[in-house]
Amino acid sequence: MAVDNEILLGLMKKAASGNDAAFEKLVKHFEKPVYNLAMQTVRNREDALDVAQDVFLKLWRTRGSFRGDCSVSTWVMRIAKNTVLDLLRRRTAHASESLTYEDGEGESAERDIPDCDTASDPAASYERKERIAEVRRSMLMLSEEHREIIVLRDMEGFSYSEISAMLGIEEGTVKSRLSRARNSLKEILEKRNIFG
Amino acid sequence: MENKVNETDDCVRLGGLISEYIDGELDSETAERVRRHIDGCADCRKLYCDLVEVCRAAAESEYEPPRELHDRIMSAIEAERAGSKGKRSGLMRRRITAYAGIGVAAMLCVSIGATALVKNMINRADGMLAGETLAGANAEMSVGDINGVMLYRDDNSKGMSVSGKDQQAADKYSTADELKSDDTERGTVDVAESAAEVIPAECTDALPEQTKAAMTTAVCASPAETEAVYSKTEATEAGPAPMVTTAAPAMTAAPSASRPNDDAVAESCLGTWYFIAERGGYSLTFHADGSFTLVHTDSGSRTEGSFEWYGEEIIFRYNGREARYSYELNDRGLNLVYLSGERLF
């Protein structure tokens, strides 16, 4: 999330005045963090896609009402968080029964992990894919709070102050929660012999 | 022994800052102390390396959104835009065929301002969002802010859609004569047969002749409000779209709206209402102690303050500001129309 808020603000203003290209740029910028936040919570590819679509529909509908009293990232990720919560409230949760991420056909969704240079070292590529899959499974064992904050900081690179605004918590709480989340994930990874 | 104790104290104090150190969130002096501690303490050095690895592993496990996501999002937005226009067209046709029967001349040839007025009224009647462009009689124009919203008790605040029967009527008939000739659909027309039912005489009598000739069937709460609508329309015909002020959205018979006294209104309105205004979905809760809570459902942002019933107005006071709305409680819900002050919604 290295893009300056001023740039994003400019795009929001243009989108608000009907500039579709500007809105599409915002979509491209926030697709990944929104999808990741959704995926890490709903743990189902189709639901994550639905959530992401809903988030950007809501963003489009309210593009004229953004007043700039928070960063654009905060605005978007708050919409994302609330949309995810809405979905969770609506559906029956069976998350604890499955430790795999599923796509619509019920297959594991590790196919999004790209092969890295399989021609030169297919074994290393396979190992990497396995490690990533294991890390994702380990993330499932975290509490929702811990998983969410690792997504926002370690995956999407939001600053502490942005995360504080997005989640509506004090910055001190962000620091302590993130520290505990990372330590929890470390313990899980060690127990599963993924590293350590 | 003392060194070991100090080491442990440092591990607790500085080791707990390793996560922030990794993120570069410490001031330079504290960061330096943490760095020196990590260099000198094997346990904390391992913790540091492990946490760096955790951060890297988490970052690596980020999902790449499927390629279809972007197209799906843009298609959904396009569909919403297209869907809104289609719905609006159907509604416009329904109103036009219904009112052609009562002799309001040249509905399709009204001034651009009046067309905007019709559009606003239709939008408000169906709880649709404002701020979209309208292909008017002669040109595209932007509809200004809608100043009224209909609040509903349940969270079905997408707005009222055209009933199946009405939509069938709209689709079936292209002229008022066709509509009137079909007895089965007469009910749709009957309620609008008489202009007097819809437009209080005192509203129209005061209007300039030019406006009367071009008018649509605006339902206004008062003659003054009607005058305000049309004077704005006339003044801005040549310019940008007017900020149209309209009142209760009844497009059929004048609503049998109740205007109970303040105590009855206060009691009936307590609790939570849901609506969609220009800026998205909201919930508005009137509390028994005279306070209110407004929540913008998408962002979660809240506004709290006090409210007061004042004759035919409700006054919201919040953050040192004041907003006045007229209200009408009827069997559809609670209709609020912005009057003055710093808009709450």
Coordinates of C-alpha atoms in Angstrom, one line a residue:
Chain A
M1 CA 0.0 0.0 0.0
A2 CA 2.8 2.4 -0.9
V3 CA 0.6 4.6 -3.1
D4 CA 0.2 8.0 -1.6
N5 CA -3.2 8.9 -0.2
E6 CA -3.2 12.1 -2.2
I7 CA -3.2 10.1 -5.4
L8 CA -6.0 7.9 -4.2
L9 CA -7.9 11.0 -3.1
G10 CA -7.6 12.4 -6.5
L11 CA -8.9 9.3 -8.1
M12 CA -11.9 9.2 -5.7
K13 CA -12.8 12.8 -6.5
K14 CA -12.6 12.0 -10.2
A15 CA -14.7 8.9 -9.7
A16 CA -17.2 10.9 -7.7
S17 CA -17.7 13.3 -10.6
G18 CA -18.3 10.4 -13.0
N19 CA -14.9 9.5 -14.3
D20 CA -15.2 5.8 -14.8
A21 CA -11.5 5.3 -15.7
A22 CA -10.6 6.8 -12.3
F23 CA -13.0 4.4 -10.5
E24 CA -11.5 1.5 -12.4
K25 CA -8.1 2.5 -11.2
L26 CA -9.3 2.4 -7.7
V27 CA -10.8 -1.1 -8.3
K28 CA -7.4 -2.3 -9.6
H29 CA -5.6 -0.8 -6.6
F30 CA -7.8 -2.3 -4.0
E31 CA -8.9 -5.6 -5.6
K32 CA -6.1 -7.6 -3.9
P33 CA -6.4 -6.3 -0.3
V34 CA -10.2 -6.6 -0.4
Y35 CA -10.0 -10.1 -1.9
N36 CA -7.4 -11.2 0.7
L37 CA -9.4 -9.8 3.6
A38 CA -12.5 -11.5 2.3
M39 CA -10.7 -14.8 1.5
Q40 CA -9.0 -15.0 4.9
T41 CA -12.3 -14.6 6.7
V42 CA -14.9 -16.3 4.6
R43 CA -12.4 -19.1 3.4
N44 CA -14.3 -19.8 0.3
R45 CA -13.3 -18.6 -3.1
E46 CA -16.8 -18.0 -4.4
D47 CA -17.9 -16.1 -1.3
A48 CA -14.7 -14.1 -1.4
L49 CA -15.5 -13.1 -5.0
D50 CA -19.1 -12.2 -4.0
V51 CA -17.8 -10.1 -1.1
A52 CA -15.3 -8.3 -3.3
Q53 CA -17.9 -7.6 -5.9
D54 CA -20.3 -6.2 -3.2
V55 CA -17.5 -4.0 -1.7
F56 CA -16.8 -2.3 -5.0
L57 CA -20.5 -1.9 -5.8
K58 CA -20.9 -0.2 -2.5
L59 CA -17.9 1.9 -3.2
W60 CA -19.3 2.9 -6.5
R61 CA -22.7 3.8 -5.0
T62 CA -21.1 5.9 -2.3
R63 CA -18.3 7.4 -4.3
G64 CA -19.8 10.8 -4.0
S65 CA -20.1 10.8 -0.3
F66 CA -16.5 10.3 0.6
R67 CA -15.5 13.4 2.6
G68 CA -11.8 12.7 3.1
D69 CA -11.9 12.6 6.8
C70 CA -10.1 9.3 6.7
S71 CA -7.7 7.9 4.1
V72 CA -9.2 6.3 1.0
S73 CA -7.7 3.0 2.1
T74 CA -9.4 3.2 5.4
W75 CA -12.7 4.0 3.7
V76 CA -12.4 1.0 1.3
M77 CA -11.2 -1.5 3.9
R78 CA -13.9 -0.5 6.4
I79 CA -16.5 -1.2 3.7
A80 CA -14.8 -4.5 3.1
K81 CA -14.8 -5.4 6.7
N82 CA -18.4 -4.6 7.2
T83 CA -19.4 -6.5 4.0
V84 CA -17.5 -9.5 5.3
L85 CA -19.3 -9.3 8.6
D86 CA -22.6 -9.0 6.8
L87 CA -21.9 -12.2 4.9
L88 CA -20.8 -14.1 8.1
R89 CA -24.0 -13.0 9.8
R90 CA -26.1 -14.2 6.9
R91 CA -24.6 -17.6 6.4
T92 CA -24.2 -20.6 8.7
A93 CA -20.6 -20.9 9.7
H94 CA -18.9 -24.3 9.2
A95 CA -15.4 -22.9 9.1
S96 CA -14.1 -25.1 12.0
E97 CA -15.0 -28.2 10.1
S98 CA -12.7 -27.6 7.2
L99 CA -9.1 -26.7 7.3
T100 CA -8.9 -26.1 3.6
Y101 CA -9.9 -23.1 1.5
E102 CA -12.4 -24.1 -1.0
D103 CA -13.5 -22.9 -4.3
G104 CA -17.0 -23.4 -5.7
E105 CA -16.3 -27.0 -6.6
G106 CA -14.9 -27.8 -3.2
E107 CA -11.4 -28.3 -4.4
S108 CA -8.5 -26.7 -2.6
A109 CA -7.7 -23.3 -3.9
E110 CA -4.0 -23.5 -4.0
R111 CA -4.1 -23.3 -7.8
D112 CA -3.6 -19.5 -7.5
I113 CA 0.0 -20.1 -6.3
P114 CA 2.0 -19.5 -9.5
D115 CA 4.8 -21.9 -10.4
C116 CA 8.1 -20.2 -10.1
D117 CA 10.6 -21.2 -12.7
T118 CA 9.6 -24.8 -12.8
A119 CA 11.9 -25.5 -15.7
S120 CA 15.0 -24.9 -13.7
D121 CA 13.9 -26.3 -10.3
P122 CA 10.5 -28.0 -10.2
A123 CA 11.3 -29.4 -6.8
A124 CA 11.9 -26.0 -5.2
S125 CA 8.8 -24.7 -6.9
Y126 CA 6.7 -27.6 -5.5
E127 CA 8.2 -27.0 -2.0
R128 CA 7.3 -23.4 -2.2
K129 CA 3.7 -24.1 -3.1
E130 CA 3.5 -26.6 -0.3
R131 CA 4.9 -24.2 2.2
I132 CA 2.5 -21.5 1.1
A133 CA -0.4 -23.9 1.3
E134 CA 0.7 -24.9 4.8
V135 CA 1.0 -21.3 5.9
R136 CA -2.5 -20.6 4.7
R137 CA -3.8 -23.6 6.6
S138 CA -2.0 -22.4 9.7
M139 CA -3.6 -19.0 9.4
L140 CA -6.9 -20.7 9.7
M141 CA -6.0 -21.7 13.2
L142 CA -5.6 -18.1 14.3
S143 CA -8.4 -16.2 15.8
E144 CA -10.2 -13.9 13.4
E145 CA -8.7 -10.8 15.1
H146 CA -5.2 -12.1 14.7
R147 CA -5.8 -13.3 11.1
E148 CA -7.3 -10.0 10.1
I149 CA -4.4 -7.9 11.5
I150 CA -1.8 -10.1 9.8
V151 CA -3.6 -9.7 6.5
L152 CA -3.7 -5.9 6.9
R153 CA -0.1 -5.5 8.0
D154 CA 2.0 -8.3 6.6
M155 CA 0.1 -9.1 3.5
E156 CA -1.2 -5.7 2.5
G157 CA 1.3 -3.4 4.1
F158 CA -1.1 -0.9 5.7
S159 CA 0.5 1.3 8.4
Y160 CA -0.4 1.1 12.1
S161 CA -2.4 4.3 11.9
E162 CA -4.3 3.1 8.9
I163 CA -5.1 -0.2 10.6
S164 CA -6.1 1.7 13.7
A165 CA -8.6 3.7 11.7
M166 CA -9.9 0.7 9.7
L167 CA -10.5 -1.4 12.7
G168 CA -11.6 1.4 15.0
I169 CA -9.0 0.5 17.7
E170 CA -6.2 2.5 19.3
E171 CA -2.7 2.3 17.7
G172 CA -1.3 0.8 20.9
T173 CA -3.8 -2.0 20.5
V174 CA -2.7 -2.5 16.9
K175 CA 0.9 -2.9 18.1
S176 CA 0.1 -5.4 20.8
R177 CA -2.4 -7.3 18.8
L178 CA 0.0 -7.6 15.9
S179 CA 2.8 -8.8 18.1
R180 CA 0.6 -11.4 19.7
A181 CA -0.8 -12.5 16.3
R182 CA 2.7 -13.0 14.9
N183 CA 3.8 -14.9 17.9
S184 CA 0.7 -17.1 17.7
L185 CA 1.4 -17.8 14.0
K186 CA 5.0 -18.6 14.8
E187 CA 4.0 -21.2 17.4
I188 CA 1.5 -22.8 15.0
L189 CA 4.1 -23.0 12.2
E190 CA 6.6 -24.5 14.6
K191 CA 4.2 -27.1 15.8
R192 CA 3.4 -28.0 12.3
N193 CA 7.1 -28.2 11.5
I194 CA 6.8 -25.7 8.7
F195 CA 9.8 -23.9 10.0
G196 CA 11.8 -23.5 13.2
Chain B
M1 CA 23.4 -13.4 38.6
E2 CA 22.6 -9.7 38.4
N3 CA 23.5 -9.7 34.7
K4 CA 21.1 -12.6 34.1
V5 CA 18.3 -10.8 35.9
N6 CA 19.0 -7.7 33.8
E7 CA 19.0 -9.8 30.7
T8 CA 15.6 -11.1 31.5
D9 CA 14.3 -7.6 32.2
D10 CA 15.6 -6.5 28.9
C11 CA 14.2 -9.5 27.2
V12 CA 10.7 -8.6 28.5
R13 CA 11.0 -4.9 27.9
L14 CA 12.9 -4.9 24.6
G15 CA 12.0 -8.3 23.3
G16 CA 8.4 -7.2 23.4
L17 CA 9.2 -4.4 20.9
I18 CA 10.7 -6.8 18.3
S19 CA 7.5 -6.8 16.3
E20 CA 7.5 -3.0 16.1
Y21 CA 11.2 -3.0 15.4
I22 CA 10.6 -5.2 12.4
D23 CA 8.0 -2.8 11.1
G24 CA 10.2 0.3 11.6
E25 CA 7.7 1.8 14.0
L26 CA 10.1 2.6 16.8
D27 CA 11.9 6.0 17.3
S28 CA 15.6 5.8 16.5
E29 CA 16.8 5.7 20.1
T30 CA 14.5 2.8 21.1
A31 CA 15.2 1.0 17.8
E32 CA 18.9 1.2 18.6
R33 CA 18.4 -0.2 22.0
V34 CA 16.4 -3.1 20.6
R35 CA 19.0 -3.7 17.9
R36 CA 21.8 -3.9 20.5
H37 CA 19.8 -6.2 22.6
I38 CA 19.1 -8.5 19.7
D39 CA 22.8 -8.6 18.9
G40 CA 23.6 -9.6 22.5
C41 CA 20.8 -12.0 23.3
A42 CA 20.6 -15.4 21.6
D43 CA 17.0 -16.0 22.6
C44 CA 15.8 -12.6 21.4
R45 CA 17.9 -13.0 18.2
K46 CA 16.1 -16.2 17.4
L47 CA 12.7 -14.6 18.2
Y48 CA 13.6 -11.8 15.8
C49 CA 14.6 -14.2 13.0
D50 CA 11.5 -16.3 13.6
L51 CA 9.2 -13.2 13.5
V52 CA 10.9 -12.0 10.3
E53 CA 10.2 -15.4 8.8
V54 CA 6.6 -15.3 10.0
C55 CA 6.1 -11.9 8.3
R56 CA 7.7 -13.1 5.1
A57 CA 5.6 -16.3 5.1
A58 CA 2.4 -14.4 5.7
A59 CA 3.3 -12.0 2.9
E60 CA 4.1 -14.8 0.6
S61 CA 0.7 -16.5 1.3
E62 CA -1.2 -13.5 0.0
Y63 CA -3.8 -14.6 -2.5
E64 CA -3.7 -13.4 -6.0
P65 CA -7.3 -12.5 -7.0
P66 CA -8.6 -14.6 -9.9
R67 CA -8.4 -12.8 -13.2
E68 CA -12.2 -12.9 -13.5
L69 CA -12.7 -10.7 -10.4
H70 CA -12.0 -7.4 -12.1
D71 CA -14.3 -8.2 -15.0
R72 CA -16.9 -9.4 -12.6
I73 CA -16.7 -6.1 -10.6
M74 CA -16.9 -3.9 -13.7
S75 CA -19.8 -5.9 -15.2
A76 CA -21.7 -5.7 -11.9
I77 CA -21.3 -1.9 -11.9
E78 CA -22.3 -1.7 -15.5
A79 CA -25.4 -3.9 -14.8
E80 CA -26.4 -1.7 -11.9
R81 CA -26.1 1.4 -14.0
A82 CA -28.1 -0.2 -16.8
G83 CA -30.6 -1.7 -14.5
S84 CA -31.3 1.7 -12.8
K85 CA -32.0 3.4 -16.2
G86 CA -34.3 0.6 -17.3
K87 CA -36.3 0.8 -14.1
R88 CA -36.6 4.5 -14.4
S89 CA -37.9 4.3 -18.0
G90 CA -40.6 1.9 -16.9
L91 CA -41.7 4.2 -14.1
M92 CA -41.6 7.3 -16.3
R93 CA -43.9 5.6 -18.8
R94 CA -46.3 4.6 -16.1
R95 CA -46.6 8.1 -14.7
I96 CA -47.0 9.6 -18.2
T97 CA -49.8 7.2 -19.2
A98 CA -51.6 7.7 -15.9
Y99 CA -51.6 11.4 -16.0
A100 CA -52.2 12.0 -19.7
G101 CA -55.8 10.9 -18.9
I102 CA -56.4 13.9 -16.6
G103 CA -55.7 16.4 -19.3
V104 CA -52.3 17.7 -18.2
A105 CA -51.1 18.9 -21.6
A106 CA -47.9 17.8 -23.3
M107 CA -46.3 15.9 -20.5
L108 CA -43.6 14.9 -22.9
C109 CA -43.0 18.4 -23.9
V110 CA -42.6 20.0 -20.6
S111 CA -39.7 22.1 -19.8
I112 CA -36.4 20.5 -18.8
G113 CA -36.8 21.7 -15.3
A114 CA -40.3 20.2 -14.9
T115 CA -38.9 16.9 -16.3
A116 CA -36.3 17.0 -13.6
L117 CA -39.1 17.5 -11.1
V118 CA -41.0 14.5 -12.4
K119 CA -37.8 12.5 -12.2
N120 CA -37.1 13.6 -8.7
M121 CA -40.6 12.7 -7.6
I122 CA -40.5 9.3 -9.2
N123 CA -37.1 8.6 -7.6
R124 CA -38.3 9.8 -4.2
A125 CA -41.6 7.8 -4.5
D126 CA -39.6 4.6 -5.1
G127 CA -36.8 5.4 -2.7
M128 CA -34.2 5.4 -5.5
L129 CA -30.9 7.1 -5.1
A130 CA -30.3 10.5 -6.5
G131 CA -27.4 11.9 -8.4
E132 CA -27.9 10.1 -11.7
T133 CA -28.2 11.6 -15.1
L134 CA -31.5 11.8 -16.8
A135 CA -32.2 11.8 -20.4
G136 CA -34.8 14.5 -20.3
A137 CA -37.2 15.7 -23.0
N138 CA -34.5 17.4 -25.0
A139 CA -31.1 16.9 -23.4
E140 CA -29.2 15.0 -20.7
M141 CA -29.0 16.7 -17.5
S142 CA -28.0 16.0 -13.9
V143 CA -30.6 15.8 -11.3
G144 CA -29.7 17.7 -8.2
D145 CA -29.9 16.6 -4.7
I146 CA -33.0 14.9 -3.6
N147 CA -34.1 16.6 -0.4
G148 CA -36.4 14.0 0.9
V149 CA -36.0 10.4 2.0
M150 CA -38.5 7.7 3.0
L151 CA -37.6 5.8 6.1
Y152 CA -38.7 2.3 6.6
R153 CA -39.1 0.2 9.7
D154 CA -37.5 -3.0 8.4
D155 CA -34.2 -3.2 6.7
N156 CA -35.7 -3.5 3.3
S157 CA -34.6 0.0 2.5
K158 CA -33.8 -0.5 -1.2
G159 CA -36.8 1.5 -1.9
M160 CA -40.2 0.6 -3.1
S161 CA -40.2 -1.0 -6.5
V162 CA -42.9 -0.7 -9.0
S163 CA -45.6 -3.3 -8.2
G164 CA -46.0 -6.1 -10.6
K165 CA -49.4 -4.8 -11.7
D166 CA -48.1 -1.3 -12.3
Q167 CA -45.1 -2.5 -14.2
Q168 CA -47.4 -4.6 -16.4
A169 CA -49.5 -1.6 -17.0
A170 CA -46.5 0.5 -17.9
D171 CA -45.2 -2.1 -20.3
K172 CA -48.5 -2.8 -21.9
Y173 CA -49.7 0.6 -22.7
S174 CA -47.9 3.2 -24.7
T175 CA -50.6 5.9 -24.6
A176 CA -53.0 7.1 -22.0
D177 CA -55.9 6.3 -24.2
E178 CA -54.9 2.7 -24.4
L179 CA -54.6 2.6 -20.6
K180 CA -57.9 4.3 -20.1
S181 CA -59.7 2.0 -22.5
D182 CA -58.7 -1.1 -20.6
D183 CA -61.1 -1.4 -17.7
T184 CA -59.0 -4.0 -16.0
E185 CA -56.3 -1.4 -15.5
R186 CA -58.6 1.4 -14.8
G187 CA -57.8 1.3 -11.2
T188 CA -54.3 2.5 -12.0
V189 CA -55.7 5.5 -13.8
D190 CA -58.7 6.3 -11.6
V191 CA -56.7 7.4 -8.7
A192 CA -55.1 10.0 -10.8
E193 CA -58.2 11.0 -12.8
S194 CA -58.8 14.1 -10.9
A195 CA -56.0 16.6 -10.6
A196 CA -57.8 18.0 -7.6
E197 CA -57.1 14.8 -5.8
V198 CA -53.5 15.1 -6.4
I199 CA -52.8 18.8 -6.5
P200 CA -54.4 20.9 -3.7
A201 CA -56.0 23.9 -5.4
E202 CA -54.2 26.3 -3.1
C203 CA -50.9 25.0 -4.5
T204 CA -51.8 25.7 -8.1
D205 CA -53.7 28.9 -7.8
A206 CA -50.7 30.8 -6.7
L207 CA -48.5 29.7 -9.6
P208 CA -47.6 31.8 -12.6
E209 CA -49.5 30.9 -15.7
Q210 CA -46.4 29.8 -17.6
T211 CA -45.7 27.3 -14.9
K212 CA -49.2 26.0 -14.7
A213 CA -49.2 25.3 -18.4
A214 CA -46.1 23.2 -18.2
M215 CA -46.5 21.7 -14.8
T216 CA -46.6 18.1 -13.8
T217 CA -48.6 16.8 -10.9
A218 CA -46.5 18.0 -8.1
V219 CA -47.8 17.3 -4.7
C220 CA -46.6 19.9 -2.3
A221 CA -47.0 20.3 1.3
S222 CA -47.7 24.0 1.0
P223 CA -48.3 26.7 -1.6
A224 CA -45.0 28.3 -0.6
E225 CA -43.2 25.1 -1.3
T226 CA -44.8 24.7 -4.7
E227 CA -43.8 28.2 -5.6
A228 CA -40.2 27.5 -4.4
V229 CA -40.1 24.5 -6.7
Y230 CA -41.2 26.2 -9.8
S231 CA -39.4 29.5 -9.3
K232 CA -36.2 27.5 -9.0
T233 CA -37.1 25.5 -12.1
E234 CA -37.8 28.6 -14.1
A235 CA -34.7 30.4 -13.0
T236 CA -32.3 27.7 -13.9
E237 CA -33.9 26.3 -17.1
A238 CA -31.0 27.7 -19.1
G239 CA -28.4 26.6 -16.7
P240 CA -27.4 23.6 -14.8
A241 CA -30.0 21.3 -13.3
P242 CA -31.9 22.8 -10.4
M243 CA -31.7 21.7 -6.9
V244 CA -35.3 20.5 -6.9
T245 CA -37.2 20.7 -3.8
T246 CA -40.3 18.6 -3.7
A247 CA -42.4 17.2 -1.0
A248 CA -44.4 14.0 -0.4
P249 CA -44.0 11.7 -3.3
A250 CA -47.5 10.5 -3.7
M251 CA -48.0 9.9 -7.4
T252 CA -51.5 8.4 -7.1
A253 CA -54.1 9.5 -4.7
A254 CA -53.0 12.1 -2.2
P255 CA -51.8 9.9 0.7
S256 CA -54.0 9.6 3.6
A257 CA -51.1 10.8 5.7
S258 CA -51.6 11.3 9.3
R259 CA -50.2 14.3 11.0
P260 CA -50.8 13.4 14.6
N261 CA -49.8 15.7 17.4
D262 CA -46.3 15.8 18.7
D263 CA -46.7 13.2 21.5
A264 CA -48.2 10.6 19.1
V265 CA -45.5 11.2 16.5
A266 CA -42.8 11.0 19.1
E267 CA -44.0 7.7 20.3
S268 CA -44.6 6.3 16.8
C269 CA -41.2 7.2 15.6
L270 CA -39.1 5.8 18.5
G271 CA -36.8 3.0 17.5
T272 CA -34.8 2.3 14.4
W273 CA -35.6 3.3 10.8
Y274 CA -33.7 2.3 7.6
F275 CA -33.3 4.3 4.5
I276 CA -31.1 5.0 1.5
A277 CA -30.1 8.5 0.9
E278 CA -27.7 10.1 -1.5
R279 CA -24.7 8.8 0.3
G280 CA -25.8 5.2 0.7
G281 CA -27.6 3.1 3.4
Y282 CA -28.3 4.4 6.8
S283 CA -30.1 3.5 10.0
L284 CA -31.6 6.2 12.2
T285 CA -32.6 5.5 15.7
F286 CA -34.8 7.8 17.7
H287 CA -34.2 7.2 21.4
A288 CA -36.8 7.9 24.1
D289 CA -34.5 10.4 25.8
G290 CA -34.6 12.7 22.8
S291 CA -31.3 11.6 21.4
F292 CA -30.7 10.0 18.0
T293 CA -28.1 7.8 16.4
L294 CA -27.4 7.9 12.7
V295 CA -25.2 5.1 11.3
H296 CA -23.9 5.0 7.8
T297 CA -24.1 1.3 7.3
D298 CA -21.3 0.9 4.8
S299 CA -18.6 2.8 6.6
G300 CA -19.9 2.3 10.1
S301 CA -19.5 5.9 10.9
R302 CA -22.0 7.3 13.5
T303 CA -23.5 10.6 14.2
E304 CA -25.2 11.2 17.5
G305 CA -27.1 14.2 18.8
S306 CA -30.6 15.3 19.9
F307 CA -33.9 15.8 18.0
E308 CA -36.9 17.9 18.7
W309 CA -40.4 17.9 17.2
Y310 CA -41.3 21.4 16.4
G311 CA -44.7 21.8 14.8
E312 CA -44.5 20.2 11.4
E313 CA -40.7 20.0 11.6
I314 CA -38.1 17.9 13.2
I315 CA -34.9 19.5 14.3
F316 CA -31.7 17.5 14.5
R317 CA -28.9 19.0 16.6
Y318 CA -25.5 17.4 16.4
N319 CA -21.8 18.5 16.7
G320 CA -22.8 22.1 17.2
R321 CA -25.0 22.1 14.1
E322 CA -28.7 22.0 13.3
A323 CA -30.7 20.5 10.5
R324 CA -34.4 21.0 9.9
Y325 CA -36.6 18.5 8.1
S326 CA -40.3 18.4 7.6
Y327 CA -41.8 15.0 8.4
E328 CA -44.8 13.0 7.4
L329 CA -45.7 9.7 9.0
N330 CA -47.9 7.6 6.8
D331 CA -48.6 3.9 6.1
R332 CA -45.5 3.7 4.0
G333 CA -43.1 5.0 6.5
L334 CA -41.6 8.2 7.7
N335 CA -40.9 10.8 5.1
L336 CA -38.4 13.4 5.9
V337 CA -37.7 16.4 3.6
Y338 CA -34.8 18.6 4.1
L339 CA -35.6 22.2 4.8
S340 CA -32.7 24.1 6.1
G341 CA -29.5 24.0 8.1
E342 CA -26.5 21.7 7.9
R343 CA -27.8 18.5 6.2
L344 CA -27.6 15.4 8.3
F345 CA -28.4 13.2 5.3

